[in-house]
Amino acid sequence: MRIGELARRTGVSERSLRYYEAQGLLAAERTPGGHRDYADAAVDRVIRIQELYAAGLHSEKIGQLLPCMRDQDGGPSAVATPRLVADLTAERDRIDRMIANLARSRDTLDEVIQAAEAG
């Protein structure tokens, strides 16, 4: 499929898709006319990339992780290394800390809102 169709099917801009390709996160064949031609599996790959960005991972970490994941179900493949597992555990711990900080901020805001409504 061409880049425009992949963009439509994933809701990701063509610019982002070109960026993913430049970062080595997404691959495309080239037609004789030089147009990108993506396999159907690219849809799952782009969705997975978006999920990993949303989780706070940067492109280098995503590039390390993608070969260790199956695109269609997101499960691990046999090529995950102990180092990658350690890195991902550290990323998960960082996200957990961010969630805890956000929860504390929300609680503080709730207290301020309650005080303002009572006063």
mmCIF file with all atom_site columns, N, CA, C and O in Angstrom, residues 15 47 75 78 86 90 97:
data_model
loop_
_atom_site.group_PDB
_atom_site.id
_atom_site.type_symbol
_atom_site.label_atom_id
_atom_site.label_alt_id
_atom_site.label_comp_id
_atom_site.label_asym_id
_atom_site.label_entity_id
_atom_site.label_seq_id
_atom_site.pdbx_PDB_ins_code
_atom_site.Cartn_x
_atom_site.Cartn_y
_atom_site.Cartn_z
_atom_site.occupancy
_atom_site.B_iso_or_equiv
_atom_site.pdbx_formal_charge
_atom_site.auth_seq_id
_atom_site.auth_comp_id
_atom_site.auth_asym_id
_atom_site.auth_atom_id
_atom_site.pdbx_PDB_model_num
ATOM 1  N N  . ARG A 1 15 ? 4.055  12.473  7.232  1.00 0.00 ? 15 ARG A N  1
ATOM 2  C CA . ARG A 1 15 ? 5.323  12.977  7.753  1.00 0.00 ? 15 ARG A CA 1
ATOM 3  C C  . ARG A 1 15 ? 5.856  12.064  8.862  1.00 0.00 ? 15 ARG A C  1
ATOM 4  O O  . ARG A 1 15 ? 7.043  11.745  8.898  1.00 0.00 ? 15 ARG A O  1
ATOM 5  N N  . ILE A 1 47 ? 0.767  1.025   14.457 1.00 0.00 ? 47 ILE A N  1
ATOM 6  C CA . ILE A 1 47 ? -0.038 1.087   15.676 1.00 0.00 ? 47 ILE A CA 1
ATOM 7  C C  . ILE A 1 47 ? 0.828  0.770   16.888 1.00 0.00 ? 47 ILE A C  1
ATOM 8  O O  . ILE A 1 47 ? 0.764  1.445   17.916 1.00 0.00 ? 47 ILE A O  1
ATOM 9  N N  . GLY A 1 75 ? 2.838  -9.536  21.454 1.00 0.00 ? 75 GLY A N  1
ATOM 10 C CA . GLY A 1 75 ? 3.538  -10.418 22.374 1.00 0.00 ? 75 GLY A CA 1
ATOM 11 C C  . GLY A 1 75 ? 5.021  -10.464 22.080 1.00 0.00 ? 75 GLY A C  1
ATOM 12 O O  . GLY A 1 75 ? 5.485  -10.011 21.045 1.00 0.00 ? 75 GLY A O  1
ATOM 13 N N  . ALA A 1 78 ? 11.045 -14.570 20.380 1.00 0.00 ? 78 ALA A N  1
ATOM 14 C CA . ALA A 1 78 ? 12.146 -15.299 21.004 1.00 0.00 ? 78 ALA A CA 1
ATOM 15 C C  . ALA A 1 78 ? 13.446 -14.513 21.030 1.00 0.00 ? 78 ALA A C  1
ATOM 16 O O  . ALA A 1 78 ? 14.410 -14.965 21.631 1.00 0.00 ? 78 ALA A O  1
ATOM 17 N N  . ALA A 1 86 ? 15.813 -5.721  30.998 1.00 0.00 ? 86 ALA A N  1
ATOM 18 C CA . ALA A 1 86 ? 16.227 -4.799  32.063 1.00 0.00 ? 86 ALA A CA 1
ATOM 19 C C  . ALA A 1 86 ? 15.922 -3.353  31.680 1.00 0.00 ? 86 ALA A C  1
ATOM 20 O O  . ALA A 1 86 ? 15.415 -2.578  32.507 1.00 0.00 ? 86 ALA A O  1
ATOM 21 N N  . ALA A 1 90 ? 13.198 -0.833  33.501 1.00 0.00 ? 90 ALA A N  1
ATOM 22 C CA . ALA A 1 90 ? 13.536 0.516   33.952 1.00 0.00 ? 90 ALA A CA 1
ATOM 23 C C  . ALA A 1 90 ? 12.563 1.539   33.368 1.00 0.00 ? 90 ALA A C  1
ATOM 24 O O  . ALA A 1 90 ? 12.138 2.472   34.074 1.00 0.00 ? 90 ALA A O  1
ATOM 25 N N  . ARG A 1 97 ? 6.603  5.828   38.240 1.00 0.00 ? 97 ARG A N  1
ATOM 26 C CA . ARG A 1 97 ? 6.906  7.022   39.036 1.00 0.00 ? 97 ARG A CA 1
ATOM 27 C C  . ARG A 1 97 ? 6.134  8.232   38.509 1.00 0.00 ? 97 ARG A C  1
ATOM 28 O O  . ARG A 1 97 ? 5.614  9.044   39.288 1.00 0.00 ? 97 ARG A O  1
#
